[in-house]
Short mmCIF file of C-alpha atoms in Angstrom, two decimals:
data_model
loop_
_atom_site.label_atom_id
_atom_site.label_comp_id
_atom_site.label_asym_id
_atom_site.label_seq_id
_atom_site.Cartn_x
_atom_site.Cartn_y
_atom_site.Cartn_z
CA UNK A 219 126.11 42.83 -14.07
CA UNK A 220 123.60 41.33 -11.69
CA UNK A 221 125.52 39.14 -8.68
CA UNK A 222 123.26 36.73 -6.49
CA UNK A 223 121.30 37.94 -3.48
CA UNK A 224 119.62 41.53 -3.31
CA UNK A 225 120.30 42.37 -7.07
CA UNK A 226 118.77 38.96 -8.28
CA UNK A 227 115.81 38.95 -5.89
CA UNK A 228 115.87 43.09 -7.37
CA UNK A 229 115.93 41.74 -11.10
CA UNK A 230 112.75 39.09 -10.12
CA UNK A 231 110.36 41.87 -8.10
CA UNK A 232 111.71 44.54 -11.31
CA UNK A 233 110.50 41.87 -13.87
CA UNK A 234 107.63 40.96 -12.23
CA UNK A 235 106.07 44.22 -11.75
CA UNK A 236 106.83 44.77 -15.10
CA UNK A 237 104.60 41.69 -16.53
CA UNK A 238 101.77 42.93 -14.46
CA UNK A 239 102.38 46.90 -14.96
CA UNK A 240 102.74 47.63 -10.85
CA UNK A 241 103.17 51.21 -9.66
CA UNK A 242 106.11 53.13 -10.04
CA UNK A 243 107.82 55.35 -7.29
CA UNK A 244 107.95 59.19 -7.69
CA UNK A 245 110.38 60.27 -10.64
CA UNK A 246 112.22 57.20 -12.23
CA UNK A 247 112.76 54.63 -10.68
CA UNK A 248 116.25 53.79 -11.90
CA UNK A 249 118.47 50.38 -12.68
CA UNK A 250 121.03 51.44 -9.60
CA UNK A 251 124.16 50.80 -12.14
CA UNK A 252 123.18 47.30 -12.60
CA UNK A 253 122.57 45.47 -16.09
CA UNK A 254 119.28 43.34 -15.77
CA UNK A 255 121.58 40.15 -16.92
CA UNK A 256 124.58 39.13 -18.71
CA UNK A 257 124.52 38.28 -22.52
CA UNK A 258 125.79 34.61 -21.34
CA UNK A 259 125.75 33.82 -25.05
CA UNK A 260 128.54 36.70 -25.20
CA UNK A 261 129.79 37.88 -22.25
CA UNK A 262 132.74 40.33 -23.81
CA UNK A 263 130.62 41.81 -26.47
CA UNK A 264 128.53 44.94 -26.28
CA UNK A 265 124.38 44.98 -26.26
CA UNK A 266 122.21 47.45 -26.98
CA UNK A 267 119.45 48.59 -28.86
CA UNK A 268 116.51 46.40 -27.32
CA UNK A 269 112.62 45.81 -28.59
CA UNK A 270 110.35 44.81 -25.86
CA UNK A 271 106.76 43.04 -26.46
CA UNK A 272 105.15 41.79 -22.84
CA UNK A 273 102.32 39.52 -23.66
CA UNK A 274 100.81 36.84 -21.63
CA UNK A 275 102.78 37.93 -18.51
CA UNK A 276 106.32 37.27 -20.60
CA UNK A 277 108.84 39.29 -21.65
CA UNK A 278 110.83 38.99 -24.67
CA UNK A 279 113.78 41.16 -25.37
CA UNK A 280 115.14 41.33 -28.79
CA UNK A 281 118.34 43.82 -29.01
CA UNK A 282 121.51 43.48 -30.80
CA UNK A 283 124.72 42.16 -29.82
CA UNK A 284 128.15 41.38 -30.87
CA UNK A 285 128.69 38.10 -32.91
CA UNK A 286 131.45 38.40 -36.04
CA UNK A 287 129.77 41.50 -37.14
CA UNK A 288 126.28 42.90 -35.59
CA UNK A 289 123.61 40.22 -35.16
CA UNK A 290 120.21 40.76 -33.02
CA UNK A 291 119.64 38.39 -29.71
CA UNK A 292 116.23 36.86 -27.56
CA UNK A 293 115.53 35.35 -24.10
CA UNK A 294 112.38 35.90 -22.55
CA UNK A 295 111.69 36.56 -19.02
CA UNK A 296 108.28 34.54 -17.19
CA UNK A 297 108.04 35.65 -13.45
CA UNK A 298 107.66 31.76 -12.64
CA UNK A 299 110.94 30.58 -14.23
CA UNK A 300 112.69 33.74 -14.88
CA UNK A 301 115.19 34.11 -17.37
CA UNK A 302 115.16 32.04 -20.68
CA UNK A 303 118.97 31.57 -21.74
CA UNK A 304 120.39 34.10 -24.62
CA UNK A 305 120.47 33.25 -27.95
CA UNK A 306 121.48 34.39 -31.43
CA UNK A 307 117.97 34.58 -33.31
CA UNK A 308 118.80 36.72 -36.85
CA UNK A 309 122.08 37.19 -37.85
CA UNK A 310 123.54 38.57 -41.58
CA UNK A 311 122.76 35.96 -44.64
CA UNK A 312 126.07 35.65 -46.62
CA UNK A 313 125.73 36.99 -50.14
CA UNK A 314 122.49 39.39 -49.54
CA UNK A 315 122.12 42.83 -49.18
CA UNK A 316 122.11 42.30 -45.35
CA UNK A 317 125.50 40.26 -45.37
CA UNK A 318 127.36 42.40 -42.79
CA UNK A 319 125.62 43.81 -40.15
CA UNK A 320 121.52 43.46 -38.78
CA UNK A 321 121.12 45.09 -36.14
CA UNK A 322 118.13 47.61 -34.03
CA UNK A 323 114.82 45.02 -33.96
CA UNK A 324 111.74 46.30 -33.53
CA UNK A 325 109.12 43.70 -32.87
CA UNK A 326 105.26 43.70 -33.46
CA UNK A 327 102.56 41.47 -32.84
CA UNK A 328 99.47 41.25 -35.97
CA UNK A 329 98.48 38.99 -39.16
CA UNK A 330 100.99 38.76 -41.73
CA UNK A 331 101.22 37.06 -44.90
CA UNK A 332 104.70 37.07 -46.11
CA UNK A 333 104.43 37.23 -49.95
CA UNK A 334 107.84 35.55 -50.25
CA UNK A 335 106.40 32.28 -49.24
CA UNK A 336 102.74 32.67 -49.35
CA UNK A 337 102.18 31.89 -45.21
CA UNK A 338 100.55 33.75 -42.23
CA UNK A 339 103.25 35.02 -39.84
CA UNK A 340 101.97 36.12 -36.01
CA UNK A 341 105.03 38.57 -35.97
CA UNK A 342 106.73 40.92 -37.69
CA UNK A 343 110.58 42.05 -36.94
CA UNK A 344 111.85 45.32 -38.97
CA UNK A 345 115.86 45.48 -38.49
CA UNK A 346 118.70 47.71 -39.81
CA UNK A 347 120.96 45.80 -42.29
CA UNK A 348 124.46 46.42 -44.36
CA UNK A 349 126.84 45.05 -47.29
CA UNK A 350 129.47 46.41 -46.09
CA UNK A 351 131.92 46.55 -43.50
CA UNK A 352 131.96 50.40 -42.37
CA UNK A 353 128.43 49.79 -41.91
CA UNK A 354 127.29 52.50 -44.81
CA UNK A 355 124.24 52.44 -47.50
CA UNK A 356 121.56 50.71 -44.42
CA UNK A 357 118.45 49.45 -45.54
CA UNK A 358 115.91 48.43 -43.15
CA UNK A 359 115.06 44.76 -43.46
CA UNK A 360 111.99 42.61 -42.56
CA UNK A 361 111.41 38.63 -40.76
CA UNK A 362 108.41 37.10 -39.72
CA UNK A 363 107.72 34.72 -37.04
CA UNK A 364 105.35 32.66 -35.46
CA UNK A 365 107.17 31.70 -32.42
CA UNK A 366 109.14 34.82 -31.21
CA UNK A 367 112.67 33.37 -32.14
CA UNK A 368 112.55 31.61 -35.32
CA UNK A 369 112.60 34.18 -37.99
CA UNK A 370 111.74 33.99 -41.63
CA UNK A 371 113.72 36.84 -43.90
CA UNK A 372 111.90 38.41 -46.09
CA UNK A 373 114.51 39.08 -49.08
CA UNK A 374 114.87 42.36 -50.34
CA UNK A 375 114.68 45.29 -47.83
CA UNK A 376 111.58 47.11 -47.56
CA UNK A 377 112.67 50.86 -46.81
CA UNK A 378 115.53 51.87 -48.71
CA UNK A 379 117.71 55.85 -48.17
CA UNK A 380 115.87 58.58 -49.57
CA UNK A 381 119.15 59.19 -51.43
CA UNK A 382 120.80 56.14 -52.19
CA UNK A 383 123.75 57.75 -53.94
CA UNK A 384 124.21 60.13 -50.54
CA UNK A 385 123.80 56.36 -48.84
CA UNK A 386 127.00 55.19 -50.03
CA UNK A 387 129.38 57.45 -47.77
CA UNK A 388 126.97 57.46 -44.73
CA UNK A 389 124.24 55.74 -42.36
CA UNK A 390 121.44 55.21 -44.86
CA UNK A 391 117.89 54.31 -43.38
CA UNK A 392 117.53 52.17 -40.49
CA UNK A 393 116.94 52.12 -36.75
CA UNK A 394 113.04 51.40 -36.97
CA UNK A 395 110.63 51.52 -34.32
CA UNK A 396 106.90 49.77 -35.11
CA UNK A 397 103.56 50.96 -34.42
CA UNK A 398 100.32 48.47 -34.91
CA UNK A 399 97.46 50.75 -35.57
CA UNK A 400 94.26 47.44 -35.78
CA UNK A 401 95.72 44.40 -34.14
CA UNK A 402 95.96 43.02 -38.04
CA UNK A 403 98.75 44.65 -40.56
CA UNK A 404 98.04 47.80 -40.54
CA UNK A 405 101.19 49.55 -38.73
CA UNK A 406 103.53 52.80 -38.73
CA UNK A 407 107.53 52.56 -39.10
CA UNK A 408 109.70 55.22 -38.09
CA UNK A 409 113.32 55.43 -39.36
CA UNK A 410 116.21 57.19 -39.06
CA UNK A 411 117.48 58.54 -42.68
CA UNK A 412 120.62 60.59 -42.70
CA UNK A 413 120.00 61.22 -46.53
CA UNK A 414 117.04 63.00 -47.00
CA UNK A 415 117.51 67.04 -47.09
CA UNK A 416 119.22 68.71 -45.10
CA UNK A 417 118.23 72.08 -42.54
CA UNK A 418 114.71 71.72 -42.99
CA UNK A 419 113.28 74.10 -39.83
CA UNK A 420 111.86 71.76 -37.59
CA UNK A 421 112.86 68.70 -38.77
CA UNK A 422 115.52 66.35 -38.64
CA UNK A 423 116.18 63.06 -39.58
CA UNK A 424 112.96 61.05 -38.63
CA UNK A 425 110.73 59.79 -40.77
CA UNK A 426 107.58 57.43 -40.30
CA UNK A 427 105.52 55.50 -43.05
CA UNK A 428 102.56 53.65 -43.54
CA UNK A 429 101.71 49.79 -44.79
CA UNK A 430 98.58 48.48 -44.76
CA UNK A 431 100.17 44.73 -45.32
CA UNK A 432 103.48 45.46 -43.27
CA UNK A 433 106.00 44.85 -46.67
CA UNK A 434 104.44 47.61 -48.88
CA UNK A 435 105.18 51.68 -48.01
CA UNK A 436 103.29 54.80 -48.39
CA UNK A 437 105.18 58.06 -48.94
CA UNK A 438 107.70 58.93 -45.72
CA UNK A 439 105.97 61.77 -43.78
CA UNK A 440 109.14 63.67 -41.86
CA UNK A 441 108.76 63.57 -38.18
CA UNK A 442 109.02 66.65 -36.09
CA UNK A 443 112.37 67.14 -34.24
CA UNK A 444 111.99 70.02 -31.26
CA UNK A 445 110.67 70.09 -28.31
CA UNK A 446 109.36 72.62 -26.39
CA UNK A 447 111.69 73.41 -24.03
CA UNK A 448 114.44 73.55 -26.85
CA UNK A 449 116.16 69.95 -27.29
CA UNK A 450 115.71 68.09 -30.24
CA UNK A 451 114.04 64.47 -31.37
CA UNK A 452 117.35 62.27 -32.53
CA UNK A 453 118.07 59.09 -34.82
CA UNK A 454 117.96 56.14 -33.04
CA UNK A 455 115.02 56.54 -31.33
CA UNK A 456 112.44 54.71 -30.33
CA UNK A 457 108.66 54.98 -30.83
CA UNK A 458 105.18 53.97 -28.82
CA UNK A 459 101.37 54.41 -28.62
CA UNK A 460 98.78 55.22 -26.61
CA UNK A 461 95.32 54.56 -28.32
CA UNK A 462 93.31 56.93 -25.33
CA UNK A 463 94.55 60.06 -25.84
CA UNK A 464 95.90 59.70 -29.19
CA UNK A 465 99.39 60.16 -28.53
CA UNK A 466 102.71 58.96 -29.75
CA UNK A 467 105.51 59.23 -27.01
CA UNK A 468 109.23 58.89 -27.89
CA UNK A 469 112.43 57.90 -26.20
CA UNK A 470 115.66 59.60 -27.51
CA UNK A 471 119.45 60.39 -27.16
CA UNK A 472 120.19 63.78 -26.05
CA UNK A 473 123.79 65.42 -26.40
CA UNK A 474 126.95 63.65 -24.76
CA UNK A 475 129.28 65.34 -23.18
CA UNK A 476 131.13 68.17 -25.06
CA UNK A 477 134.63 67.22 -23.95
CA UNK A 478 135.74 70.75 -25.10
CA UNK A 479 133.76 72.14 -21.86
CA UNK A 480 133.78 69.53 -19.88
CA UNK A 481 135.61 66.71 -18.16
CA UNK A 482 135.43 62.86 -20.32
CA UNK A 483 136.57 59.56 -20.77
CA UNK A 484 136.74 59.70 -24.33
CA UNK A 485 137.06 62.73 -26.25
CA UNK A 486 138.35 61.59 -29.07
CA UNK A 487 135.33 59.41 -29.68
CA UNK A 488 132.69 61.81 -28.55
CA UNK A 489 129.91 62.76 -28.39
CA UNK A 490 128.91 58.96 -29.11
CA UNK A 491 130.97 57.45 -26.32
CA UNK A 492 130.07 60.46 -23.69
CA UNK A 493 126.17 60.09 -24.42
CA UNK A 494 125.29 60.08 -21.10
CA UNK A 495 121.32 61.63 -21.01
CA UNK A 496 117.60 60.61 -23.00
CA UNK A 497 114.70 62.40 -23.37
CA UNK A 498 110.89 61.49 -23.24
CA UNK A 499 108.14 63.21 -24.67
CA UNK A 500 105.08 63.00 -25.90
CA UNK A 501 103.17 64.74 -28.61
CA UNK A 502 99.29 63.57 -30.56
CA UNK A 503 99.56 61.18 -33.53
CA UNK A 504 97.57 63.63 -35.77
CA UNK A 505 99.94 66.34 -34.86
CA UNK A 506 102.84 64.42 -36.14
CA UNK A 507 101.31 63.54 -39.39
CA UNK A 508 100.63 66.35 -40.18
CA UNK A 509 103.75 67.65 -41.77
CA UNK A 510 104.21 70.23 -39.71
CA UNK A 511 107.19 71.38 -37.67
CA UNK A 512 105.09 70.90 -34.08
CA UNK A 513 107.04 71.11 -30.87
CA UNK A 514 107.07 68.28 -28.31
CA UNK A 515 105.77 67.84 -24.94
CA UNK A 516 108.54 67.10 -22.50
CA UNK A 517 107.95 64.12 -20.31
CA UNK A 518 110.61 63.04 -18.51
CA UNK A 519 115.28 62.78 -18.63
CA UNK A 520 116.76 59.89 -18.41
CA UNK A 521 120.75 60.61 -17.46
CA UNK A 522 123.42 59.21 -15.69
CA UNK A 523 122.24 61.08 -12.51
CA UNK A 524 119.36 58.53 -12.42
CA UNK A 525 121.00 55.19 -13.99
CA UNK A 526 124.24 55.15 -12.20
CA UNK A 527 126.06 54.57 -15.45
CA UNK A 528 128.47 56.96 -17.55
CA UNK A 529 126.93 55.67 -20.56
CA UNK A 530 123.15 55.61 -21.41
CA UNK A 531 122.18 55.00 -25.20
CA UNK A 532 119.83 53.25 -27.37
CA UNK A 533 116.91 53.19 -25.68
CA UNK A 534 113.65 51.22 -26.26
CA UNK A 535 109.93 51.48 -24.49
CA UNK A 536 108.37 48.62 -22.84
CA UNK A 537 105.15 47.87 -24.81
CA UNK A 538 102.25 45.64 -25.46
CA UNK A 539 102.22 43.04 -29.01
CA UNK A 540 100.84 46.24 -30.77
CA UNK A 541 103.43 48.53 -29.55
CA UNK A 542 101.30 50.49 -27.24
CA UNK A 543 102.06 51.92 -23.88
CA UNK A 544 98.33 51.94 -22.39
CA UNK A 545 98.45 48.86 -20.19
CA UNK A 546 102.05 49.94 -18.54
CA UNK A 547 100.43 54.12 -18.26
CA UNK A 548 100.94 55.86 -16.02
CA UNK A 549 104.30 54.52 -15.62
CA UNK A 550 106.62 54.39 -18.30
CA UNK A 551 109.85 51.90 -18.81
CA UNK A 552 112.64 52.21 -20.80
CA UNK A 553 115.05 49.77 -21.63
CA UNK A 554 118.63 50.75 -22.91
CA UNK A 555 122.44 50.37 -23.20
CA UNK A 556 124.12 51.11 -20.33
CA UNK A 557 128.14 51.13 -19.67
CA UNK A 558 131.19 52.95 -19.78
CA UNK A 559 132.97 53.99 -23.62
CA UNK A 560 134.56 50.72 -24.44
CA UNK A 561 131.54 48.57 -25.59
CA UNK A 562 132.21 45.52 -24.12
CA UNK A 563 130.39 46.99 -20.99
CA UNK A 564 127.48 47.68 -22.99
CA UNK A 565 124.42 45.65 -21.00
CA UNK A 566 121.07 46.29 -21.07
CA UNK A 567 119.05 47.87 -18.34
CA UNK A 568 115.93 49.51 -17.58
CA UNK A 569 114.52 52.58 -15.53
CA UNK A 570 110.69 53.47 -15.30
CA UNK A 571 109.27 56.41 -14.39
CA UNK A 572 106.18 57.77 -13.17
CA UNK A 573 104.94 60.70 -14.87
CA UNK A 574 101.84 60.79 -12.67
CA UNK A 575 104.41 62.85 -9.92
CA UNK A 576 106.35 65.92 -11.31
CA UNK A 577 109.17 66.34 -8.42
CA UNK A 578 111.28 63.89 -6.23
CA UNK A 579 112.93 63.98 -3.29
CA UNK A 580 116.45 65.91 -2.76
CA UNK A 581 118.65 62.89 -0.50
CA UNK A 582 121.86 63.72 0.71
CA UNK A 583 124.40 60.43 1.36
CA UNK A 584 127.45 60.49 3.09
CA UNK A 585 129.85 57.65 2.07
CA UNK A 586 133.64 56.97 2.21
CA UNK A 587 134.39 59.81 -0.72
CA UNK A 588 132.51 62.09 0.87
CA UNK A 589 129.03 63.79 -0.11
CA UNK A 590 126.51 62.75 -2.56
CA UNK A 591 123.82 64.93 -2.72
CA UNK A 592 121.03 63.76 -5.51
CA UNK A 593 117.39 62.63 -6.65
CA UNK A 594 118.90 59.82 -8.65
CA UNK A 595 120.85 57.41 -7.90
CA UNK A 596 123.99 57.02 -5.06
CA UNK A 597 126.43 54.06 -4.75
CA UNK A 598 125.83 51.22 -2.35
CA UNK A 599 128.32 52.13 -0.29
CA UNK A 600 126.19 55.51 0.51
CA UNK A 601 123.82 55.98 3.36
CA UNK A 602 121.42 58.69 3.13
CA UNK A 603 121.82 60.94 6.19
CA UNK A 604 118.68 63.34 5.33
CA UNK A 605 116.25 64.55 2.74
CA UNK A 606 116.09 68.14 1.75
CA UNK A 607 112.78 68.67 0.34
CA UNK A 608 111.84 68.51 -2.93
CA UNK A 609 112.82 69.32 -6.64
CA UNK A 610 110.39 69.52 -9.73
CA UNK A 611 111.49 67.19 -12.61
CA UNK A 612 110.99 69.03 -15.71
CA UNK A 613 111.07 72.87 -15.72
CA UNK A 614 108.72 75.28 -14.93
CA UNK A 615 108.34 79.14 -15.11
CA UNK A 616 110.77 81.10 -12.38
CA UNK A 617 113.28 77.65 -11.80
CA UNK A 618 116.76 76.82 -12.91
CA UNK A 619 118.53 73.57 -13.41
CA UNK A 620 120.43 71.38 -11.13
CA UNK A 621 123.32 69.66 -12.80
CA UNK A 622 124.77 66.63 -11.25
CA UNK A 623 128.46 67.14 -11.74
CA UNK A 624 131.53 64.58 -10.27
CA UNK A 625 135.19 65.62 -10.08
CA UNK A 626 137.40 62.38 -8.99
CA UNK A 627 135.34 61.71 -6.40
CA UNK A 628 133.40 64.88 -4.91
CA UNK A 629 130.12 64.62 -6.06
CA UNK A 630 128.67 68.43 -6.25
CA UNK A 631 125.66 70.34 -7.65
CA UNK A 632 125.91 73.60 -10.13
CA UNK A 633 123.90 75.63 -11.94
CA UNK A 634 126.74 75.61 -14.49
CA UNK A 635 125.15 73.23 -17.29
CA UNK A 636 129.27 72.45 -18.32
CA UNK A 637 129.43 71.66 -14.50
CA UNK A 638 132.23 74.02 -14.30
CA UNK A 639 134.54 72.29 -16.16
CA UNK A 640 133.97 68.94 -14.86
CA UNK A 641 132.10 65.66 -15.68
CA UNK A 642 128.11 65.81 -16.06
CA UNK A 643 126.26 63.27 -15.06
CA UNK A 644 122.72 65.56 -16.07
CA UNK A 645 119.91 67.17 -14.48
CA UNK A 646 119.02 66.03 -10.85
CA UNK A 647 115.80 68.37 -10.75
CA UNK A 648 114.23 72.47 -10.79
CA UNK A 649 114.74 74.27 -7.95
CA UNK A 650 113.28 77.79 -7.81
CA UNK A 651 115.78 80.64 -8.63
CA UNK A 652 113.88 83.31 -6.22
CA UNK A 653 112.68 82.85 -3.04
CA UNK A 654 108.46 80.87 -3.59
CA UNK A 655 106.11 80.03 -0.92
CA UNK A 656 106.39 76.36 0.28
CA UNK A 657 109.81 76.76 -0.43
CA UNK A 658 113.81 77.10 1.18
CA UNK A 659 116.67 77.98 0.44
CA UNK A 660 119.64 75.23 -0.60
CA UNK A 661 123.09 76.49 -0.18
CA UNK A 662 126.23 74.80 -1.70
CA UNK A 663 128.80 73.94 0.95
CA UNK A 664 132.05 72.25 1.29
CA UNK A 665 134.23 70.52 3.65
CA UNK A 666 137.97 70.26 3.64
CA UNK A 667 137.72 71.98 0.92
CA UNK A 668 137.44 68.53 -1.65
CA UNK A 669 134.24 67.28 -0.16
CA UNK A 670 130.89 69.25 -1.59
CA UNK A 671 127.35 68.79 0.01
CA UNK A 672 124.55 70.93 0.32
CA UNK A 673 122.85 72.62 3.35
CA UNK A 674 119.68 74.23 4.17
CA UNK A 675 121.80 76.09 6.42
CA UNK A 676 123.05 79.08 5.13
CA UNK A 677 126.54 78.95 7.77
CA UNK A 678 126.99 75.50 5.92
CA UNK A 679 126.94 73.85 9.03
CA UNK A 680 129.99 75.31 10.30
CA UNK A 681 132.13 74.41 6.53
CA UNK A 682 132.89 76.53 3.89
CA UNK A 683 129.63 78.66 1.91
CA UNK A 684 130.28 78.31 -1.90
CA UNK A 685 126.68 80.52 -2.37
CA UNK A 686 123.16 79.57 -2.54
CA UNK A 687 121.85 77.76 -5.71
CA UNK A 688 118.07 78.06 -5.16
CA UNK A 689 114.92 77.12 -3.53
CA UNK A 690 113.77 74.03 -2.80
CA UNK A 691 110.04 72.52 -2.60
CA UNK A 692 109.41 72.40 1.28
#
């Protein structure tokens, strides 16, 4: 949570440059473990899942919170006044199909007529919603709005499971993410659908449709799951747009933590309480319509190396009314759920990256538990003693990956990717794995023999040599 001083006047210049789409740093610029605000409304309860619209130089987030069940949340941010307070917007309607939970917004700007009551809406608010407590059988609901915060429910869902007998013992369809293709009602929703079939080769559980008046639903086109460097596209993601090059870009979970291999908090709750790591890619519209099982671009990770949290989840793309990235490009920002397991330090933050750069710098810190040695991110009580060079931030032919690991308190790097045993925190960068011009060799060291660091020194500096673990950019 944000305390006074150099995290709020952090929060202001964050906010601001997001209203007017500033510049972003090399590699992501991340939230340095702290929550943009407290849910006032709710301080105990857990947040996540936020829809951002920026319009007019204002911010509204819409993401959703504890109240007796799930309900969905607003304030609005205006550089000039800053925060509005936060409120309970949408919340379940006793006796509907939507009774228990409503949950995941996704909001979008056009021209809507809501056929329920005959009258134009500016906005349009598609939602995940449940009769029943274990939260089985979702449908995804739809409000309108002319104001941002008063919602009209429209009363029947409008995108129901594939298999609504399959629905009854499991997720159902939900999580949307909105796409407005003309300015007017013309839009694409993606869902997640755990009941449509199963081990379909390149595929998983993504689907998008088509409306031309935002209520009504073409067929569900299945959206393509892999990547090309191996991972895979996952429910709960979220979705945007940009009209120039005619691409869609997506925001996902990756894997938690598989507590079998590795160190965690919560094991017997994983992998949803050791999610620790997102991925961003990008891949063109046509591509992904066309029913084929196409491979993503990567574009960027977004882990607990970067954040400073143990938890990151449920992430959601700063965008325009229509849900387009093109006034924010080249920088990208993601909101999401950051925390520990227990949810009641779920809080939203935000990182943003700049894609425009493809490596960042290699710090090393030196703070009261020793070493950190990192691109990302390093606690406050961490001074950065020296830079050594340079590692790429997505993969490329002839490199290897640099985990971020932590045991207790020794931060360390590895090139195991179960950090030998201990906790992962995810990638810090590339390095090369043979010796490249404009490059040098790192070497993993250690001190007292519970105190890790890295050298470009291959006598560690006088401390123990644990072996070299590549070559970085000069």
């Amino acid at each position: 949570m944000l305390a006074r001083g150099r995290s709020a006047l952090r929060l202001a210049s964050l906010l601001t440059a997001l209203a007017c789409a500033g510049p972003a740093r090399a590699g992501w610029t991340g939230p340095e473990a702290q929550a943009l605000f407290v849910n006032e409304a709710n301080p105990k309860g857990y947040n996540y899942a936020p829809s951002l619209i920026t319009e007019n130089g204002t911010t509204d987030i819409w993401w959703c919170g504890q109240g007796k069940t799930d309900v969905i949340y607003h304030r609005a941010y205006d550089p000039r006044t800053g925060f509005s307070p936060a409120r309970i917007v949408f919340q379940p309607t006793p006796g509907t199909w939507n009774r228990q939970y409503v949950c995941d917004p996704s909001v979008i700007k056009g021209r809507f007529t809501n056929p329920a009551d005959g009258r134009p809406y500016a906005y349009a608010m598609y939602y995940s919603g449940a009769d029943n407590l274990p939260g089985n059988n979702n449908q995804t609901g739809l409000a309108f709005s002319n104001d941002k915060v008063t919602w009209v429910d429209y009363p029947t869902p409008v995108i129901a499971p594939l298999n609504p007998v399959v629905a009854q013992g499991t997720y159902g369809a939900g999580q949307p993410a909105s796409i407005n293709l003309d300015g007017r009602s013309s839009l694409m929703v993606f869902t997640t659908d755990l009941t449509g079939p199963q081990g379909v080769a390149g595929f998983g559980d993504l689907y998008v449709r088509r409306t031309a008046d935002g209520v009504h639903f073409d067929a569900p086109v299945r959206v393509p799951n892999l990547a090309a460097d191996g991972t895979a596209i996952n429910p709960n993601s979220d979705f945007g747009y940009d009209p120039a090059s005619g691409e869609v870009y997506v925001i996902t979970g990756l894997p938690g933590r598989d507590c079998a291999r590795t160190a965690c908090k919560d094991p017997a709750r994983n992998p949803d309480r050791e999610t620790y790591q997102m991925g961003l890619f990008r891949m063109p519209l046509k591509t992904l319509l066309s029913g084929t099982p196409a491979r993503w671009t990567p574009v960027g990770t977004l882990n607990a190396d970067v954040t400073g949290f143990y938890l990151n989840h449920s992430p959601g793309f700063q965008r325009d009314p229509r849900g387009s990235l093109a006034p924010f490009l080249p920088a990208i920002t993601v909101f999401f759920s950051g925390g520990d397991p227990y949810p009641g330090t779920w809080r939203i933050a935000t990182a943003t990256l700049d894609p425009a750069s493809d490596r960042a710098p290699l710090k090393r810190a030196v703070g009261p538990g020793g070493h950190w040695v990192t691109t990302g991110y390093t606690a406050p009580d961490f001074t950065v003693e020296s830079t050594l060079g340079s590692l790429f931030l997505l993969p490329r032919p002839g490199t290897a990956k640099l985990m971020s690991c932590v045991a207790g308190t020794d931060h360390f790097l590895s090139r195991d990717p179960t950090c030998e045993g201990h906790t992962p925190l995810g990638q810090t960068g590339y390095v090369y794995a043979a010796a490249h011009p404009g490059s040098h060799a790192l070497y993993r060291c250690n001190a007292g023999g519970h105190d890790h660091f890295v050298s470009v020194d291959g006598g560690c500096e006088g401390q123990a040599a644990e072996g070299l673990l590549g070559y970085a950019l000069d």
